[in-house]
């Protein structure tokens, strides 16, 4: 192995930023590296270099767990979503590199650069998880499933915050429905949760269980002034102690007064909206209807009768003329035939 190759192999081991990762915890990554070792490198790398290059690649990927602990960037654990994002990115990069068909020194150089980029991407992913998704509960106790990068074990991490999540003020009108929602956005991400329990709180530290079940809401139909007061919602866990406690202060307002109005047609409503927008009265100017006056009705009927009489008169005149002309034509034909017969008799 020449000095240039030794330099490239050394760069492969030391080019990556210090990072601690979990990629080798995923079986797909292990299978991709095995395929690289048994199928790709035997035909794209000299036999005497194959083993050393592959060992360096495995060692580099395995050392993804080498990132200093920090509350803002990494605490040695990640969730399944971050793991999936990092694994898919790594597999895609390996596939692109092998599909290119590069070999020997070019392969070592390109694969080293690819691993550098993937480790940087992994570091960004875990830092984003630490900021946004690690123990996202602002109150209560969350049991968050996490993967420990040091041993690849998936365990529940207890995110402990104050149980009391405050008081929510709810106003509802009499004769309307009251809905109390006890679900927080991280409840669906947590494991080990049991039932929601709603209590009606009375004076002197006494309370009555109103509902218990999987639904996070309490609905009271057609409330009355007697429903006003304090309610408490508690979400249980498989462990001791509740996950969250939320209080609701319900105020029942007087019944709404709804004025009854005549429904307007869609055409009238559209015209009214247009008038409001442009400030112009679009109502058509309505002239007095002729049909509303009896005199106009009689006058129209008389005019129609005269028109029909005139038409009948014209039709009769035309018919008479036609018959008159027809009679003259018949006489003319008869006289012509008579003349011809007389001439024939003289002959």
Coordinates of C-alpha atoms in Angstrom, one line a residue:
X1 CA 0.0 0.0 0.0
X2 CA 1.6 3.3 -1.1
X3 CA 1.8 6.4 1.0
X4 CA -1.1 8.1 -0.9
X5 CA -3.4 5.2 -0.2
X6 CA -2.4 5.1 3.5
X7 CA -3.2 8.9 3.6
X8 CA -6.6 8.3 2.1
X9 CA -7.4 5.5 4.6
X10 CA -6.3 7.7 7.5
X11 CA -8.5 10.5 6.2
X12 CA -11.4 8.1 6.1
X13 CA -11.0 7.4 9.8
X14 CA -10.4 11.0 11.0
X15 CA -12.4 13.2 8.6
X16 CA -15.7 13.0 10.6
X17 CA -16.8 15.5 13.2
X18 CA -17.0 14.1 16.7
X19 CA -20.5 12.7 17.0
X20 CA -22.4 10.0 18.9
X21 CA -24.9 8.1 16.7
X22 CA -27.3 5.2 16.7
X23 CA -27.1 4.2 13.0
X24 CA -25.6 0.8 13.8
X25 CA -28.6 0.1 15.9
X26 CA -30.7 -0.2 12.8
X27 CA -30.5 -3.6 11.0
X28 CA -30.9 -1.9 7.6
X29 CA -27.6 -0.1 8.1
X30 CA -25.9 -3.4 9.2
X31 CA -27.2 -5.1 6.0
X32 CA -26.1 -2.2 3.8
X33 CA -22.5 -2.4 5.1
X34 CA -22.5 -6.2 4.7
X35 CA -23.6 -5.8 1.1
X36 CA -20.8 -3.3 0.6
X37 CA -18.3 -5.7 2.0
X38 CA -19.4 -8.8 0.2
X39 CA -20.8 -7.6 -3.1
X40 CA -19.4 -4.2 -4.0
X41 CA -15.8 -4.0 -2.7
X42 CA -14.6 -7.4 -4.0
X43 CA -15.1 -6.1 -7.6
X44 CA -14.1 -2.5 -7.0
X45 CA -11.2 -2.7 -4.6
X46 CA -7.8 -4.6 -4.6
X47 CA -8.0 -7.7 -2.4
X48 CA -5.1 -6.4 -0.2
X49 CA -6.9 -3.1 0.5
X50 CA -10.4 -4.5 0.8
X51 CA -10.3 -5.7 4.4
X52 CA -8.6 -2.6 5.8
X53 CA -10.9 -0.1 4.0
X54 CA -14.1 -2.1 5.2
X55 CA -12.9 -2.2 8.8
X56 CA -12.3 1.5 8.7
X57 CA -15.8 2.1 7.4
X58 CA -17.4 0.0 10.0
X59 CA -15.3 1.6 12.8
X60 CA -16.3 5.1 11.6
X61 CA -20.0 4.3 11.4
X62 CA -19.9 2.6 14.8
X63 CA -18.3 5.6 16.4
X64 CA -21.3 7.8 15.7
X65 CA -21.8 7.6 19.4
X66 CA -18.8 9.9 20.1
X67 CA -20.6 13.2 20.7
X68 CA -20.1 15.2 23.9
X69 CA -23.2 15.4 26.1
X70 CA -25.1 18.7 26.1
X71 CA -28.6 19.6 27.1
X72 CA -29.0 21.7 24.0
X73 CA -27.6 19.3 21.4
X74 CA -27.4 15.7 22.6
X75 CA -28.1 13.6 25.7
X76 CA -27.3 10.1 24.4
X77 CA -30.8 9.3 23.3
X78 CA -33.0 9.9 20.2
X79 CA -36.6 9.1 19.3
X80 CA -37.7 6.7 16.5
X81 CA -38.5 9.6 14.1
X82 CA -35.0 11.0 14.3
X83 CA -33.5 7.5 13.9
X84 CA -35.6 6.9 10.8
X85 CA -34.6 10.2 9.2
X86 CA -30.9 9.6 9.8
X87 CA -31.0 6.0 8.7
X88 CA -32.8 6.8 5.4
X89 CA -30.4 9.6 4.6
X90 CA -27.4 7.3 5.2
X91 CA -28.8 4.4 3.1
X92 CA -29.6 6.8 0.3
X93 CA -26.0 8.1 0.3
X94 CA -24.5 4.6 0.3
X95 CA -26.8 3.6 -2.6
X96 CA -25.8 6.7 -4.7
X97 CA -22.1 6.0 -4.1
X98 CA -22.3 2.4 -5.1
X99 CA -24.5 3.1 -8.1
X100 CA -21.8 5.4 -9.5
X101 CA -19.4 2.4 -9.9
X102 CA -16.3 4.1 -8.6
X103 CA -13.4 2.0 -7.4
X104 CA -10.1 2.1 -5.5
X105 CA -8.8 5.5 -4.5
X106 CA -11.8 7.3 -5.9
X107 CA -14.1 5.2 -3.9
X108 CA -12.2 5.8 -0.7
X109 CA -12.2 9.6 -1.3
X110 CA -15.9 9.8 -2.2
X111 CA -17.0 7.5 0.6
X112 CA -15.0 9.5 3.1
X113 CA -16.7 12.7 1.9
X114 CA -20.2 11.1 2.0
X115 CA -19.7 10.0 5.6
X116 CA -18.6 13.5 6.5
X117 CA -21.8 14.9 5.2
X118 CA -24.0 12.2 6.8
X119 CA -22.4 12.7 10.2
X120 CA -23.0 16.4 9.9
X121 CA -26.7 15.7 9.0
X122 CA -27.0 13.3 11.9
X123 CA -25.6 15.9 14.3
X124 CA -28.2 18.4 13.0
X125 CA -31.0 15.9 13.4
X126 CA -30.2 15.0 17.0
X127 CA -29.7 18.6 17.9
X128 CA -33.2 19.4 16.5
X129 CA -34.7 16.5 18.4
X130 CA -33.0 17.7 21.6
X131 CA -34.5 21.2 21.2
X132 CA -38.0 20.4 19.9
X133 CA -39.0 16.8 20.7
X134 CA -37.1 15.8 23.8
X135 CA -39.6 15.9 26.7
X136 CA -42.0 18.2 24.9
X137 CA -44.4 18.4 27.9
X138 CA -44.6 21.8 29.6
X139 CA -46.4 20.3 32.5
X140 CA -47.4 16.8 33.8
X141 CA -45.5 13.5 33.5
X142 CA -44.7 12.1 30.1
X143 CA -43.4 8.6 29.4
X144 CA -41.4 9.1 26.2
X145 CA -40.1 6.1 24.3
X146 CA -36.4 6.7 23.4
X147 CA -33.5 4.8 22.0
X148 CA -30.2 4.8 24.0
X149 CA -27.4 5.1 21.5
X150 CA -24.8 3.4 23.8
X151 CA -26.6 0.0 23.8
X152 CA -29.4 0.4 21.2
X153 CA -32.1 -0.3 23.9
X154 CA -35.5 1.2 23.6
X155 CA -36.9 2.3 27.0
X156 CA -39.3 4.7 28.5
X157 CA -37.9 7.9 29.7
X158 CA -39.9 9.8 32.4
X159 CA -40.2 13.5 31.7
X160 CA -41.3 15.0 35.0
X161 CA -42.9 18.4 35.1
X162 CA -45.4 19.9 37.6
X163 CA -48.6 17.9 37.6
X164 CA -50.9 20.9 37.7
X165 CA -51.4 22.3 34.2
X166 CA -53.4 25.4 35.3
X167 CA -57.0 26.6 35.1
X168 CA -59.0 27.0 32.0
X169 CA -61.9 29.4 32.0
X170 CA -65.0 28.3 30.0
X171 CA -68.0 30.5 29.2
X172 CA -71.2 28.8 27.9
X173 CA -74.7 30.1 27.4
X174 CA -77.7 28.5 29.1
X175 CA -79.4 25.9 26.9
X176 CA -76.2 25.3 24.9
X177 CA -73.7 22.4 25.1
X178 CA -70.6 22.6 27.4
X179 CA -67.4 20.8 26.2
X180 CA -64.4 20.5 28.4
X181 CA -61.2 19.3 26.5
X182 CA -58.5 17.8 28.7
X183 CA -56.1 16.6 25.9
X184 CA -52.7 18.2 25.5
X185 CA -50.7 17.9 22.3
X186 CA -48.1 15.5 23.8
X187 CA -50.6 13.0 25.2
X188 CA -50.7 11.0 21.9
X189 CA -46.9 10.8 22.0
X190 CA -46.7 9.4 25.5
X191 CA -46.9 5.8 26.5
X192 CA -48.3 4.3 29.7
X193 CA -51.4 6.5 29.8
X194 CA -54.7 5.1 31.1
X195 CA -58.0 7.0 31.4
X196 CA -59.3 10.5 31.6
X197 CA -61.3 11.2 34.8
X198 CA -63.5 14.3 35.1
X199 CA -64.7 15.4 38.6
X200 CA -67.2 18.1 39.7
X201 CA -65.6 20.0 42.5
X202 CA -67.7 21.1 45.4
X203 CA -66.9 23.1 48.5
X204 CA -64.9 21.8 51.5
X205 CA -62.6 19.7 49.3
X206 CA -65.3 17.3 48.1
X207 CA -65.8 16.2 44.5
X208 CA -68.0 13.9 42.4
X209 CA -66.7 11.6 39.5
X210 CA -68.6 12.7 36.4
X211 CA -66.9 10.6 33.7
X212 CA -64.0 8.2 33.3
X213 CA -62.8 6.7 30.0
X214 CA -60.5 7.0 27.0
X215 CA -62.2 10.1 25.6
X216 CA -60.4 13.4 26.6
X217 CA -63.5 15.5 26.5
X218 CA -66.6 15.9 28.8
X219 CA -69.8 17.0 27.1
X220 CA -72.8 18.4 29.0
X221 CA -75.9 19.0 26.8
X222 CA -78.2 22.0 27.4
X223 CA -76.5 23.4 30.4
X224 CA -78.3 25.3 33.1
X225 CA -77.1 27.7 35.8
X226 CA -76.6 24.8 38.2
X227 CA -73.8 23.4 35.9
X228 CA -71.6 26.4 36.6
X229 CA -68.6 25.9 38.9
X230 CA -65.3 24.1 39.1
X231 CA -64.3 20.9 37.3
X232 CA -61.1 18.9 37.5
X233 CA -59.7 16.5 34.8
X234 CA -57.0 14.0 35.7
X235 CA -55.1 11.7 33.2
X236 CA -53.9 8.5 34.8
X237 CA -50.7 6.5 34.1
X238 CA -49.6 2.9 34.6
X239 CA -47.2 4.2 37.2
X240 CA -48.0 6.0 40.5
X241 CA -49.4 9.5 40.2
X242 CA -51.3 11.2 37.4
X243 CA -49.9 12.4 34.1
X244 CA -51.7 15.8 34.1
X245 CA -54.3 17.7 36.2
X246 CA -56.3 20.5 34.6
X247 CA -59.0 22.6 36.3
X248 CA -61.9 24.2 34.5
X249 CA -63.8 27.2 35.8
X250 CA -67.2 27.1 34.1
X251 CA -69.5 30.2 33.9
X252 CA -73.0 29.8 32.5
X253 CA -74.2 33.0 30.8
X254 CA -77.8 33.9 30.1
X255 CA -79.5 32.3 27.2
X256 CA -79.0 33.9 23.9
X257 CA -81.8 36.0 22.4
X258 CA -82.1 35.3 18.7
X259 CA -84.3 37.7 16.7
X260 CA -86.5 35.9 14.2
X261 CA -86.2 37.4 10.7
X262 CA -87.9 36.5 7.4
X263 CA -85.6 34.5 5.2
X264 CA -84.5 36.4 2.1
X265 CA -84.2 34.7 -1.2
X266 CA -80.8 34.1 -2.6
X267 CA -81.3 36.6 -5.4
X268 CA -82.4 39.3 -3.0
X269 CA -79.5 38.5 -0.6
X270 CA -77.0 38.8 -3.5
X271 CA -78.4 42.1 -4.6
X272 CA -78.3 43.4 -1.1
X273 CA -74.7 42.4 -0.7
X274 CA -73.8 44.1 -4.0
X275 CA -75.6 47.3 -2.9
X276 CA -73.7 47.3 0.3
X277 CA -70.4 46.9 -1.4
X278 CA -70.9 49.6 -4.1
X279 CA -73.3 51.9 -2.3
X280 CA -75.8 52.0 -5.1
X281 CA -79.5 50.9 -5.1
X282 CA -79.7 48.1 -7.6
X283 CA -83.5 47.6 -7.2
X284 CA -85.2 47.8 -10.6
X285 CA -87.6 50.7 -11.2
X286 CA -91.0 49.1 -11.2
X287 CA -93.5 50.6 -13.5
X288 CA -97.3 50.1 -12.9
X289 CA -98.3 46.9 -14.5
X290 CA -100.8 47.1 -17.3
X291 CA -102.2 43.8 -16.3
X292 CA -103.2 45.2 -12.9
X293 CA -105.8 47.5 -14.5
X294 CA -109.1 46.1 -15.9
X295 CA -109.3 48.9 -18.5
X296 CA -105.9 47.9 -20.0
X297 CA -107.0 44.3 -20.1
X298 CA -110.1 45.0 -22.0
X299 CA -108.3 47.4 -24.4
X300 CA -105.7 44.7 -25.1
X301 CA -108.4 42.1 -25.9
X302 CA -110.2 44.5 -28.2
X303 CA -107.0 45.2 -30.2
X304 CA -106.3 41.5 -30.5
X305 CA -109.9 40.9 -31.8
X306 CA -109.5 43.6 -34.4
X307 CA -106.2 42.2 -35.6
X308 CA -107.8 38.8 -36.0
X309 CA -110.8 40.2 -37.9
X310 CA -108.4 42.1 -40.2
X311 CA -106.4 38.9 -40.9
X312 CA -109.6 36.9 -41.7
X313 CA -110.7 39.7 -44.1
X314 CA -107.4 39.5 -45.9
X315 CA -107.6 35.7 -46.1
X316 CA -111.1 35.9 -47.5
X317 CA -110.1 38.5 -50.1
X318 CA -107.2 36.5 -51.3
X319 CA -109.3 33.4 -51.5
X320 CA -111.9 35.2 -53.6
X321 CA -109.3 36.5 -56.0
X322 CA -107.9 33.0 -56.4
X323 CA -111.3 31.5 -57.1
X324 CA -112.2 34.3 -59.6
X325 CA -109.0 33.8 -61.5
X326 CA -109.6 30.0 -61.4
X327 CA -113.1 30.5 -63.0
X328 CA -111.7 32.7 -65.7
X329 CA -109.0 30.2 -66.5
X330 CA -111.7 27.4 -66.8
X331 CA -113.8 29.4 -69.2
X332 CA -110.8 30.2 -71.3
X333 CA -109.9 26.5 -71.6
X334 CA -113.4 25.6 -72.5
X335 CA -113.6 28.2 -75.2
X336 CA -110.3 27.1 -76.6
X337 CA -111.5 23.5 -76.8
X338 CA -114.7 24.6 -78.4
X339 CA -112.9 26.5 -81.1
X340 CA -110.8 23.5 -81.9
X341 CA -113.8 21.2 -82.3
X342 CA -115.6 23.7 -84.7
X343 CA -112.5 23.8 -86.8
X344 CA -112.3 20.1 -87.0
X345 CA -115.9 19.8 -88.1
X346 CA -115.4 22.2 -91.0
X347 CA -112.5 20.2 -92.1

